[in-house]
Backbone as JSON Lines, residues from 0, in Angstrom:
{"i":0,"aa":"M","n":[56.69,-62.83,-25.55],"ca":[56.42,-61.42,-25.35],"c":[55.39,-61.24,-24.24]}
{"i":1,"aa":"S","n":[55.48,-60.12,-23.59],"ca":[54.54,-59.76,-22.53],"c":[53.69,-58.58,-23.0]}
{"i":2,"aa":"Y","n":[52.69,-58.26,-22.21],"ca":[51.88,-57.07,-22.5],"c":[52.78,-55.83,-22.56]}
{"i":3,"aa":"E","n":[53.67,-55.71,-21.6],"ca":[54.57,-54.56,-21.56],"c":[55.45,-54.51,-22.82]}
{"i":4,"aa":"D","n":[55.91,-55.67,-23.29],"ca":[56.7,-55.72,-24.52],"c":[55.88,-55.28,-25.71]}
{"i":5,"aa":"D","n":[54.61,-55.7,-25.77],"ca":[53.74,-55.29,-26.88],"c":[53.55,-53.78,-26.89]}
{"i":6,"aa":"V","n":[53.35,-53.19,-25.72],"ca":[53.19,-51.73,-25.63],"c":[54.48,-51.04,-26.07]}
{"i":7,"aa":"K","n":[55.64,-51.57,-25.67],"ca":[56.92,-50.98,-26.08],"c":[57.07,-51.03,-27.6]}
{"i":8,"aa":"Q","n":[56.66,-52.15,-28.22],"ca":[56.76,-52.26,-29.67],"c":[55.91,-51.21,-30.38]}
{"i":9,"aa":"V","n":[54.7,-50.99,-29.88],"ca":[53.83,-49.97,-30.48],"c":[54.43,-48.59,-30.27]}
{"i":10,"aa":"N","n":[54.95,-48.32,-29.08],"ca":[55.57,-47.01,-28.84],"c":[56.79,-46.78,-29.73]}
{"i":11,"aa":"R","n":[57.51,-47.85,-30.04],"ca":[58.66,-47.71,-30.95],"c":[58.2,-47.19,-32.31]}
{"i":12,"aa":"I","n":[57.08,-47.71,-32.8],"ca":[56.54,-47.27,-34.09],"c":[56.0,-45.83,-33.99]}
{"i":13,"aa":"I","n":[55.29,-45.54,-32.91],"ca":[54.75,-44.18,-32.72],"c":[55.89,-43.17,-32.71]}
{"i":14,"aa":"D","n":[56.96,-43.48,-32.0],"ca":[58.1,-42.55,-31.9],"c":[58.77,-42.3,-33.24]}
{"i":15,"aa":"Q","n":[58.59,-43.19,-34.21],"ca":[59.18,-43.0,-35.53],"c":[58.34,-42.07,-36.4]}
{"i":16,"aa":"Q","n":[57.14,-41.75,-35.97],"ca":[56.25,-40.9,-36.77],"c":[56.68,-39.45,-36.66]}
{"i":17,"aa":"D","n":[56.46,-38.68,-37.73],"ca":[56.88,-37.28,-37.72],"c":[55.74,-36.32,-37.37]}
{"i":18,"aa":"G","n":[54.64,-36.86,-36.9],"ca":[53.53,-36.01,-36.51],"c":[52.51,-36.8,-35.73]}
{"i":19,"aa":"P","n":[51.36,-36.19,-35.46],"ca":[50.32,-36.89,-34.69],"c":[49.83,-38.13,-35.42]}
{"i":20,"aa":"C","n":[49.4,-39.13,-34.65],"ca":[48.89,-40.34,-35.26],"c":[47.66,-40.84,-34.5]}
{"i":21,"aa":"I","n":[46.91,-41.68,-35.19],"ca":[45.73,-42.35,-34.64],"c":[46.12,-43.81,-34.42]}
{"i":22,"aa":"L","n":[45.8,-44.35,-33.27],"ca":[46.03,-45.77,-33.02],"c":[44.72,-46.52,-33.21]}
{"i":23,"aa":"V","n":[44.81,-47.67,-33.87],"ca":[43.64,-48.52,-34.11],"c":[43.94,-49.86,-33.47]}
{"i":24,"aa":"G","n":[43.01,-50.32,-32.62],"ca":[43.19,-51.6,-31.96],"c":[42.01,-52.51,-32.16]}
{"i":25,"aa":"H","n":[42.3,-53.79,-32.35],"ca":[41.28,-54.82,-32.47],"c":[41.56,-55.87,-31.4]}
{"i":26,"aa":"S","n":[40.51,-56.32,-30.72],"ca":[40.61,-57.39,-29.74],"c":[41.61,-57.02,-28.64]}
{"i":27,"aa":"Y","n":[42.61,-57.86,-28.41],"ca":[43.66,-57.59,-27.42],"c":[44.4,-56.3,-27.76]}
{"i":28,"aa":"G","n":[44.48,-55.97,-29.03],"ca":[45.14,-54.73,-29.46],"c":[44.53,-53.49,-28.82]}
{"i":29,"aa":"G","n":[43.27,-53.59,-28.43],"ca":[42.63,-52.46,-27.75],"c":[43.29,-52.19,-26.41]}
{"i":30,"aa":"A","n":[43.64,-53.24,-25.67],"ca":[44.33,-53.05,-24.4],"c":[45.7,-52.41,-24.64]}
{"i":31,"aa":"I","n":[46.36,-52.81,-25.71],"ca":[47.67,-52.24,-26.03],"c":[47.56,-50.75,-26.32]}
{"i":32,"aa":"I","n":[46.6,-50.34,-27.16],"ca":[46.48,-48.91,-27.47],"c":[45.97,-48.12,-26.27]}
{"i":33,"aa":"T","n":[45.29,-48.8,-25.35],"ca":[44.82,-48.12,-24.14],"c":[46.0,-47.6,-23.33]}
{"i":34,"aa":"T","n":[47.13,-48.29,-23.38],"ca":[48.33,-47.83,-22.68],"c":[49.24,-47.03,-23.62]}
{"i":35,"aa":"A","n":[49.51,-47.57,-24.8],"ca":[50.41,-46.89,-25.74],"c":[49.84,-45.54,-26.17]}
{"i":36,"aa":"G","n":[48.54,-45.39,-26.09],"ca":[47.89,-44.13,-26.47],"c":[48.28,-42.95,-25.61]}
{"i":37,"aa":"N","n":[48.96,-43.19,-24.51],"ca":[49.44,-42.08,-23.68],"c":[50.64,-41.36,-24.29]}
{"i":38,"aa":"N","n":[51.2,-41.94,-25.33],"ca":[52.31,-41.29,-26.04],"c":[51.83,-39.93,-26.54]}
{"i":39,"aa":"P","n":[52.6,-38.86,-26.34],"ca":[52.16,-37.52,-26.75],"c":[51.87,-37.37,-28.25]}
{"i":40,"aa":"K","n":[52.41,-38.25,-29.07],"ca":[52.15,-38.16,-30.52],"c":[50.79,-38.73,-30.9]}
{"i":41,"aa":"V","n":[50.12,-39.42,-29.99],"ca":[48.84,-40.04,-30.29],"c":[47.73,-38.99,-30.15]}
{"i":42,"aa":"A","n":[46.97,-38.82,-31.24],"ca":[45.9,-37.83,-31.27],"c":[44.53,-38.43,-30.99]}
{"i":43,"aa":"G","n":[44.39,-39.74,-31.15],"ca":[43.1,-40.37,-30.92],"c":[43.21,-41.88,-31.01]}
{"i":44,"aa":"L","n":[42.15,-42.53,-30.55],"ca":[42.11,-44.0,-30.48],"c":[40.87,-44.52,-31.17]}
{"i":45,"aa":"V","n":[41.04,-45.58,-31.96],"ca":[39.91,-46.25,-32.61],"c":[39.93,-47.7,-32.14]}
{"i":46,"aa":"Y","n":[38.8,-48.12,-31.58],"ca":[38.65,-49.49,-31.11],"c":[37.69,-50.22,-32.04]}
{"i":47,"aa":"L","n":[38.15,-51.32,-32.63],"ca":[37.32,-52.14,-33.5],"c":[37.09,-53.48,-32.8]}
{"i":48,"aa":"A","n":[35.93,-53.65,-32.18],"ca":[35.63,-54.87,-31.42],"c":[36.82,-55.2,-30.51]}
{"i":49,"aa":"A","n":[37.15,-54.24,-29.66],"ca":[38.39,-54.31,-28.89],"c":[38.16,-54.06,-27.41]}
{"i":50,"aa":"H","n":[39.11,-54.55,-26.63],"ca":[39.09,-54.29,-25.19],"c":[39.62,-52.87,-24.92]}
{"i":51,"aa":"A","n":[39.01,-52.21,-23.93],"ca":[39.45,-50.89,-23.48],"c":[39.3,-50.83,-21.96]}
{"i":52,"aa":"P","n":[40.14,-51.61,-21.25],"ca":[40.0,-51.67,-19.8],"c":[40.29,-50.33,-19.12]}
{"i":53,"aa":"D","n":[39.74,-50.19,-17.93],"ca":[39.94,-49.01,-17.11],"c":[41.11,-49.25,-16.15]}
{"i":54,"aa":"E","n":[41.47,-48.23,-15.41],"ca":[42.5,-48.31,-14.39],"c":[42.22,-49.5,-13.46]}
{"i":55,"aa":"G","n":[43.22,-50.37,-13.3],"ca":[43.1,-51.5,-12.39],"c":[42.36,-52.7,-12.96]}
{"i":56,"aa":"E","n":[41.89,-52.62,-14.18],"ca":[41.16,-53.74,-14.8],"c":[42.07,-54.54,-15.73]}
{"i":57,"aa":"S","n":[41.62,-55.77,-16.01],"ca":[42.27,-56.6,-17.03],"c":[41.18,-57.12,-17.97]}
{"i":58,"aa":"E","n":[41.61,-57.53,-19.15],"ca":[40.67,-58.13,-20.11],"c":[40.0,-59.36,-19.5]}
{"i":59,"aa":"A","n":[40.8,-60.19,-18.86],"ca":[40.27,-61.45,-18.32],"c":[39.18,-61.2,-17.28]}
{"i":60,"aa":"D","n":[39.42,-60.25,-16.39],"ca":[38.42,-59.94,-15.37],"c":[37.14,-59.37,-15.99]}
{"i":61,"aa":"N","n":[37.29,-58.5,-16.97],"ca":[36.12,-57.92,-17.63],"c":[35.33,-58.98,-18.38]}
{"i":62,"aa":"A","n":[36.03,-59.94,-18.96],"ca":[35.34,-61.02,-19.7],"c":[34.55,-61.92,-18.75]}
{"i":63,"aa":"K","n":[34.97,-61.99,-17.5],"ca":[34.2,-62.77,-16.52],"c":[32.88,-62.05,-16.19]}
{"i":64,"aa":"K","n":[32.91,-60.73,-16.17],"ca":[31.7,-59.95,-15.87],"c":[30.73,-59.99,-17.05]}
{"i":65,"aa":"Y","n":[31.28,-60.05,-18.26],"ca":[30.49,-60.09,-19.5],"c":[30.99,-61.28,-20.32]}
{"i":66,"aa":"P","n":[30.57,-62.49,-19.97],"ca":[31.09,-63.68,-20.65],"c":[30.81,-63.66,-22.16]}
{"i":67,"aa":"S","n":[31.76,-64.18,-22.88],"ca":[31.61,-64.26,-24.34],"c":[30.9,-65.56,-24.71]}
{"i":68,"aa":"A","n":[30.49,-65.65,-25.96],"ca":[29.72,-66.8,-26.43],"c":[30.59,-67.99,-26.81]}
{"i":69,"aa":"Y","n":[31.84,-67.76,-27.14],"ca":[32.66,-68.88,-27.64],"c":[33.13,-69.76,-26.5]}
{"i":70,"aa":"K","n":[33.3,-71.03,-26.81],"ca":[33.76,-72.02,-25.82],"c":[34.94,-72.81,-26.39]}
{"i":71,"aa":"S","n":[35.61,-72.24,-27.38],"ca":[36.64,-72.99,-28.11],"c":[38.07,-72.62,-27.73]}
{"i":72,"aa":"L","n":[38.25,-71.85,-26.66],"ca":[39.59,-71.48,-26.24],"c":[40.33,-72.71,-25.71]}
{"i":73,"aa":"I","n":[41.54,-72.88,-26.19],"ca":[42.4,-73.95,-25.7],"c":[43.57,-73.3,-24.97]}
{"i":74,"aa":"K","n":[43.7,-73.64,-23.7],"ca":[44.81,-73.12,-22.89],"c":[45.89,-74.18,-22.89]}
{"i":75,"aa":"G","n":[46.98,-73.87,-23.57],"ca":[48.07,-74.83,-23.68],"c":[48.84,-74.99,-22.38]}
{"i":76,"aa":"D","n":[49.45,-76.13,-22.21],"ca":[50.28,-76.39,-21.04],"c":[51.51,-75.49,-21.0]}
{"i":77,"aa":"D","n":[51.84,-74.86,-22.12],"ca":[53.0,-73.98,-22.21],"c":[52.69,-72.53,-21.87]}
{"i":78,"aa":"G","n":[51.44,-72.24,-21.44],"ca":[51.08,-70.87,-21.08],"c":[50.57,-70.04,-22.24]}
{"i":79,"aa":"F","n":[50.36,-70.68,-23.4],"ca":[49.86,-69.97,-24.57],"c":[48.45,-70.47,-24.91]}
{"i":80,"aa":"D","n":[47.59,-69.55,-25.35],"ca":[46.21,-69.85,-25.68],"c":[45.99,-69.74,-27.19]}
{"i":81,"aa":"Y","n":[45.03,-70.52,-27.67],"ca":[44.6,-70.38,-29.05],"c":[43.17,-70.88,-29.16]}
{"i":82,"aa":"I","n":[42.55,-70.59,-30.28],"ca":[41.17,-71.0,-30.51],"c":[41.2,-72.31,-31.29]}
{"i":83,"aa":"N","n":[40.41,-73.27,-30.85],"ca":[40.32,-74.55,-31.54],"c":[40.08,-74.28,-33.03]}
{"i":84,"aa":"P","n":[40.99,-74.74,-33.89],"ca":[40.86,-74.47,-35.32],"c":[39.51,-74.92,-35.92]}
{"i":85,"aa":"N","n":[38.92,-75.98,-35.35],"ca":[37.62,-76.44,-35.86],"c":[36.51,-75.42,-35.63]}
{"i":86,"aa":"N","n":[36.63,-74.63,-34.57],"ca":[35.61,-73.65,-34.23],"c":[35.99,-72.22,-34.61]}
{"i":87,"aa":"F","n":[37.22,-72.02,-35.03],"ca":[37.72,-70.69,-35.33],"c":[36.85,-69.95,-36.34]}
{"i":88,"aa":"P","n":[36.49,-70.59,-37.48],"ca":[35.68,-69.84,-38.45],"c":[34.37,-69.31,-37.88]}
{"i":89,"aa":"S","n":[33.66,-70.09,-37.08],"ca":[32.38,-69.62,-36.54],"c":[32.57,-68.72,-35.33]}
{"i":90,"aa":"D","n":[33.54,-69.01,-34.48],"ca":[33.7,-68.23,-33.26],"c":[34.44,-66.91,-33.48]}
{"i":91,"aa":"F","n":[35.46,-66.91,-34.31],"ca":[36.3,-65.73,-34.49],"c":[36.02,-65.02,-35.81]}
{"i":92,"aa":"A","n":[35.81,-65.78,-36.85],"ca":[35.79,-65.21,-38.2],"c":[34.46,-65.4,-38.92]}
{"i":93,"aa":"G","n":[33.36,-65.29,-38.2],"ca":[32.05,-65.39,-38.83],"c":[31.9,-64.38,-39.95]}
{"i":94,"aa":"G","n":[31.45,-64.84,-41.1],"ca":[31.26,-63.95,-42.25],"c":[32.46,-63.85,-43.16]}
{"i":95,"aa":"V","n":[33.6,-64.35,-42.72],"ca":[34.8,-64.37,-43.55],"c":[34.68,-65.59,-44.48]}
{"i":96,"aa":"A","n":[35.11,-65.44,-45.72],"ca":[35.06,-66.55,-46.67],"c":[35.7,-67.8,-46.06]}
{"i":97,"aa":"K","n":[35.06,-68.95,-46.27],"ca":[35.47,-70.2,-45.62],"c":[36.95,-70.5,-45.83]}
{"i":98,"aa":"E","n":[37.42,-70.4,-47.05],"ca":[38.82,-70.72,-47.32],"c":[39.76,-69.82,-46.51]}
{"i":99,"aa":"K","n":[39.45,-68.54,-46.44],"ca":[40.28,-67.6,-45.69],"c":[40.16,-67.88,-44.18]}
{"i":100,"aa":"A","n":[38.95,-68.11,-43.69],"ca":[38.75,-68.39,-42.27],"c":[39.47,-69.68,-41.87]}
{"i":101,"aa":"D","n":[39.44,-70.69,-42.72],"ca":[40.15,-71.93,-42.44],"c":[41.66,-71.7,-42.39]}
{"i":102,"aa":"F","n":[42.16,-70.88,-43.3],"ca":[43.59,-70.54,-43.27],"c":[43.94,-69.79,-41.99]}
{"i":103,"aa":"M","n":[43.11,-68.83,-41.62],"ca":[43.34,-68.09,-40.38],"c":[43.38,-69.04,-39.18]}
{"i":104,"aa":"A","n":[42.49,-70.02,-39.2],"ca":[42.39,-70.97,-38.09],"c":[43.68,-71.77,-37.89]}
{"i":105,"aa":"V","n":[44.26,-72.24,-38.99],"ca":[45.46,-73.08,-38.88],"c":[46.75,-72.26,-38.8]}
{"i":106,"aa":"S","n":[46.67,-70.97,-39.08],"ca":[47.88,-70.14,-39.04],"c":[47.88,-69.18,-37.86]}
{"i":107,"aa":"Q","n":[46.88,-69.26,-36.99],"ca":[46.82,-68.35,-35.83],"c":[48.06,-68.54,-34.96]}
{"i":108,"aa":"T","n":[48.54,-67.44,-34.43],"ca":[49.67,-67.46,-33.52],"c":[49.13,-67.54,-32.1]}
{"i":109,"aa":"P","n":[49.52,-68.56,-31.34],"ca":[49.05,-68.63,-29.96],"c":[49.48,-67.37,-29.19]}
{"i":110,"aa":"T","n":[48.65,-66.98,-28.24],"ca":[48.88,-65.78,-27.45],"c":[49.21,-66.17,-26.02]}
{"i":111,"aa":"K","n":[50.21,-65.53,-25.46],"ca":[50.58,-65.82,-24.08],"c":[49.41,-65.45,-23.16]}
{"i":112,"aa":"D","n":[48.95,-66.4,-22.38],"ca":[47.78,-66.2,-21.53],"c":[47.94,-65.02,-20.58]}
{"i":113,"aa":"S","n":[49.14,-64.76,-20.13],"ca":[49.36,-63.68,-19.14],"c":[48.99,-62.3,-19.67]}
{"i":114,"aa":"V","n":[49.02,-62.1,-20.99],"ca":[48.7,-60.76,-21.52],"c":[47.24,-60.39,-21.24]}
{"i":115,"aa":"F","n":[46.38,-61.39,-21.16],"ca":[44.97,-61.12,-20.9],"c":[44.71,-60.75,-19.44]}
{"i":116,"aa":"H","n":[45.71,-60.94,-18.6],"ca":[45.59,-60.65,-17.17],"c":[46.36,-59.4,-16.78]}
{"i":117,"aa":"A","n":[46.96,-58.72,-17.76],"ca":[47.72,-57.5,-17.48],"c":[46.77,-56.43,-16.93]}
{"i":118,"aa":"I","n":[47.19,-55.78,-15.88],"ca":[46.4,-54.73,-15.26],"c":[46.73,-53.4,-15.94]}
{"i":119,"aa":"I","n":[45.69,-52.69,-16.33],"ca":[45.86,-51.42,-17.02],"c":[46.1,-50.3,-16.01]}
{"i":120,"aa":"H","n":[47.02,-49.41,-16.38],"ca":[47.3,-48.21,-15.58],"c":[47.23,-47.01,-16.51]}
{"i":121,"aa":"I","n":[46.6,-45.97,-16.09],"ca":[46.46,-44.71,-16.84],"c":[45.92,-44.97,-18.25]}
{"i":122,"aa":"P","n":[44.65,-45.35,-18.36],"ca":[44.08,-45.6,-19.68],"c":[44.02,-44.32,-20.53]}
{"i":123,"aa":"A","n":[44.58,-44.39,-21.71],"ca":[44.66,-43.23,-22.6],"c":[43.29,-42.72,-23.02]}
{"i":124,"aa":"W","n":[42.29,-43.58,-23.02],"ca":[40.96,-43.13,-23.46],"c":[40.36,-42.11,-22.5]}
{"i":125,"aa":"K","n":[40.96,-41.93,-21.35],"ca":[40.46,-40.91,-20.42],"c":[40.92,-39.51,-20.82]}
{"i":126,"aa":"S","n":[41.96,-39.44,-21.65],"ca":[42.49,-38.13,-22.05],"c":[42.56,-37.93,-23.56]}
{"i":127,"aa":"K","n":[42.28,-38.97,-24.34],"ca":[42.34,-38.87,-25.8],"c":[40.95,-39.17,-26.37]}
{"i":128,"aa":"P","n":[40.61,-38.55,-27.51],"ca":[39.32,-38.86,-28.12],"c":[39.27,-40.3,-28.64]}
{"i":129,"aa":"V","n":[38.06,-40.88,-28.57],"ca":[37.86,-42.28,-28.93],"c":[36.73,-42.43,-29.94]}
{"i":130,"aa":"W","n":[36.9,-43.38,-30.85],"ca":[35.87,-43.84,-31.77],"c":[35.8,-45.34,-31.57]}
{"i":131,"aa":"Y","n":[34.59,-45.9,-31.57],"ca":[34.44,-47.32,-31.24],"c":[33.47,-48.01,-32.19]}
{"i":132,"aa":"M","n":[33.86,-49.22,-32.64],"ca":[32.99,-50.05,-33.46],"c":[32.63,-51.31,-32.7]}
{"i":133,"aa":"V","n":[31.32,-51.49,-32.48],"ca":[30.78,-52.66,-31.79],"c":[30.37,-53.69,-32.84]}
{"i":134,"aa":"A","n":[30.88,-54.9,-32.7],"ca":[30.47,-56.01,-33.57],"c":[29.31,-56.71,-32.87]}
{"i":135,"aa":"K","n":[28.11,-56.52,-33.37],"ca":[26.9,-56.96,-32.65],"c":[26.74,-58.48,-32.57]}
{"i":136,"aa":"A","n":[27.47,-59.24,-33.38],"ca":[27.4,-60.7,-33.31],"c":[28.75,-61.29,-32.88]}
{"i":137,"aa":"D","n":[29.54,-60.5,-32.17],"ca":[30.86,-60.93,-31.72],"c":[30.72,-62.07,-30.72]}
{"i":138,"aa":"R","n":[31.43,-63.16,-30.96],"ca":[31.41,-64.3,-30.05],"c":[32.66,-64.32,-29.16]}
{"i":139,"aa":"I","n":[33.66,-63.49,-29.47],"ca":[34.91,-63.46,-28.72],"c":[34.83,-62.44,-27.57]}
{"i":140,"aa":"I","n":[34.36,-61.23,-27.86],"ca":[34.12,-60.22,-26.83],"c":[32.61,-59.97,-26.82]}
{"i":141,"aa":"N","n":[32.01,-60.09,-25.67],"ca":[30.58,-59.85,-25.54],"c":[30.25,-58.44,-26.04]}
{"i":142,"aa":"P","n":[29.31,-58.31,-26.98],"ca":[28.96,-56.98,-27.48],"c":[28.53,-56.01,-26.37]}
{"i":143,"aa":"D","n":[27.96,-56.52,-25.29],"ca":[27.61,-55.64,-24.17],"c":[28.85,-55.07,-23.49]}
{"i":144,"aa":"L","n":[29.92,-55.85,-23.44],"ca":[31.18,-55.34,-22.91],"c":[31.75,-54.29,-23.85]}
{"i":145,"aa":"E","n":[31.66,-54.53,-25.15],"ca":[32.11,-53.53,-26.12],"c":[31.34,-52.22,-25.93]}
{"i":146,"aa":"R","n":[30.04,-52.32,-25.73],"ca":[29.23,-51.12,-25.51],"c":[29.66,-50.38,-24.24]}
{"i":147,"aa":"L","n":[29.92,-51.14,-23.18],"ca":[30.38,-50.54,-21.94],"c":[31.67,-49.77,-22.18]}
{"i":148,"aa":"Y","n":[32.61,-50.41,-22.86],"ca":[33.88,-49.75,-23.18],"c":[33.63,-48.46,-23.96]}
{"i":149,"aa":"A","n":[32.82,-48.55,-24.98],"ca":[32.57,-47.39,-25.85],"c":[31.92,-46.24,-25.08]}
{"i":150,"aa":"E","n":[30.95,-46.58,-24.27],"ca":[30.2,-45.53,-23.55],"c":[31.03,-44.88,-22.46]}
{"i":151,"aa":"R","n":[31.74,-45.66,-21.68],"ca":[32.49,-45.03,-20.59],"c":[33.71,-44.27,-21.09]}
{"i":152,"aa":"A","n":[34.18,-44.58,-22.3],"ca":[35.26,-43.8,-22.9],"c":[34.73,-42.5,-23.53]}
{"i":153,"aa":"K","n":[33.41,-42.32,-23.43],"ca":[32.77,-41.13,-24.02],"c":[33.16,-40.99,-25.5]}
{"i":154,"aa":"S","n":[33.02,-42.1,-26.21],"ca":[33.4,-42.14,-27.62],"c":[32.71,-41.04,-28.41]}
{"i":155,"aa":"K","n":[33.47,-40.41,-29.28],"ca":[32.91,-39.37,-30.14],"c":[31.89,-39.97,-31.1]}
{"i":156,"aa":"K","n":[32.13,-41.22,-31.47],"ca":[31.19,-41.92,-32.33],"c":[31.25,-43.41,-31.99]}
{"i":157,"aa":"I","n":[30.07,-44.0,-31.9],"ca":[29.95,-45.45,-31.7],"c":[29.19,-45.99,-32.89]}
{"i":158,"aa":"V","n":[29.79,-46.91,-33.6],"ca":[29.14,-47.56,-34.74],"c":[28.87,-49.01,-34.34]}
{"i":159,"aa":"E","n":[27.61,-49.41,-34.4],"ca":[27.25,-50.8,-34.13],"c":[26.94,-51.47,-35.46]}
{"i":160,"aa":"V","n":[27.62,-52.58,-35.73],"ca":[27.46,-53.25,-37.01],"c":[26.67,-54.54,-36.8]}
{"i":161,"aa":"Q","n":[25.46,-54.54,-37.34],"ca":[24.54,-55.68,-37.23],"c":[25.15,-56.92,-37.88]}
{"i":162,"aa":"G","n":[25.1,-58.03,-37.17],"ca":[25.56,-59.31,-37.73],"c":[27.06,-59.46,-37.83]}
{"i":163,"aa":"A","n":[27.83,-58.48,-37.35],"ca":[29.28,-58.52,-37.5],"c":[29.93,-59.41,-36.44]}
{"i":164,"aa":"S","n":[30.86,-60.23,-36.89],"ca":[31.62,-61.09,-35.99],"c":[32.82,-60.32,-35.45]}
{"i":165,"aa":"H","n":[33.67,-61.02,-34.74],"ca":[34.88,-60.42,-34.17],"c":[35.77,-59.84,-35.28]}
{"i":166,"aa":"C","n":[35.69,-60.39,-36.46],"ca":[36.49,-59.9,-37.6],"c":[35.77,-58.78,-38.34]}
{"i":167,"aa":"V","n":[35.13,-57.9,-37.62],"ca":[34.34,-56.83,-38.22],"c":[35.13,-56.0,-39.23]}
{"i":168,"aa":"F","n":[36.41,-55.79,-38.99],"ca":[37.22,-55.0,-39.92],"c":[37.42,-55.72,-41.25]}
{"i":169,"aa":"M","n":[37.28,-57.05,-41.26],"ca":[37.4,-57.82,-42.5],"c":[36.07,-57.94,-43.22]}
{"i":170,"aa":"T","n":[34.99,-58.13,-42.46],"ca":[33.69,-58.33,-43.07],"c":[32.98,-57.02,-43.39]}
{"i":171,"aa":"H","n":[33.41,-55.94,-42.75],"ca":[32.83,-54.61,-42.97],"c":[33.96,-53.59,-43.11]}
{"i":172,"aa":"P","n":[34.85,-53.8,-44.09],"ca":[36.02,-52.93,-44.2],"c":[35.68,-51.48,-44.51]}
{"i":173,"aa":"K","n":[34.62,-51.26,-45.26],"ca":[34.24,-49.88,-45.59],"c":[33.87,-49.1,-44.34]}
{"i":174,"aa":"E","n":[33.03,-49.71,-43.49],"ca":[32.61,-49.04,-42.26],"c":[33.79,-48.81,-41.33]}
{"i":175,"aa":"A","n":[34.7,-49.8,-41.23],"ca":[35.88,-49.66,-40.38],"c":[36.78,-48.54,-40.9]}
{"i":176,"aa":"A","n":[37.0,-48.53,-42.2],"ca":[37.85,-47.49,-42.8],"c":[37.23,-46.11,-42.61]}
{"i":177,"aa":"E","n":[35.93,-46.01,-42.79],"ca":[35.26,-44.71,-42.61],"c":[35.42,-44.2,-41.18]}
{"i":178,"aa":"L","n":[35.33,-45.09,-40.2],"ca":[35.49,-44.69,-38.81],"c":[36.92,-44.21,-38.55]}
{"i":179,"aa":"I","n":[37.89,-44.9,-39.11],"ca":[39.29,-44.51,-38.94],"c":[39.56,-43.15,-39.59]}
{"i":180,"aa":"V","n":[39.03,-42.96,-40.79],"ca":[39.21,-41.66,-41.48],"c":[38.53,-40.56,-40.66]}
{"i":181,"aa":"E","n":[37.34,-40.83,-40.16],"ca":[36.65,-39.83,-39.34],"c":[37.47,-39.48,-38.11]}
{"i":182,"aa":"A","n":[38.07,-40.48,-37.5],"ca":[38.92,-40.23,-36.32],"c":[40.12,-39.38,-36.7]}
{"i":183,"aa":"S","n":[40.72,-39.63,-37.86],"ca":[41.88,-38.86,-38.26],"c":[41.52,-37.4,-38.53]}
{"i":184,"aa":"K","n":[40.32,-37.16,-38.99],"ca":[39.86,-35.79,-39.22],"c":[39.38,-35.14,-37.93]}
{"i":185,"aa":"G","n":[38.75,-35.93,-37.07],"ca":[38.14,-35.4,-35.85],"c":[39.11,-35.17,-34.72]}
{"i":186,"aa":"S","n":[40.33,-35.62,-34.86],"ca":[41.31,-35.46,-33.78],"c":[42.26,-34.29,-34.03]}
{"i":187,"aa":"Q","n":[42.04,-33.61,-35.13],"ca":[42.95,-32.51,-35.49],"c":[42.65,-31.27,-34.7]}
């Protein structure tokens, strides 16, 4: 699958909805909702420790400007990337129960490297309301990059979660759910 294919898949689901919807993106999913959010049925965007590139930007280029803390990325010879399973619990899933984090590590689906280099066109956050959750201990996306994304999108609300890893939605589900509910009410 390509970035464009991922956006098409999300748009397929949006088009099946019978009314306005809120898109929620985590990590690479943020780049997907940044484009798919242009669908007229989308009323707002929620980013949970997610990328929100601007026109002409890619996740990979932004990560070079704001390097992340993890060093466990493995770039496969087949063009797919994954996180070293030995480092996955600490780098990706800090705060997640060990047994669950270990399962996540060995069951992760490799991601095609090219999706991280996709150039964004017409970012939806320029025309749709945004809510953003910053994971302050994120090792995958630099929290300063998350803040940049949140601020330049003029987020209606920015929630910073102390000690939260990249899996902020798992370790702080109440706060994530509250932000999503607030977005659903605030976009009406």
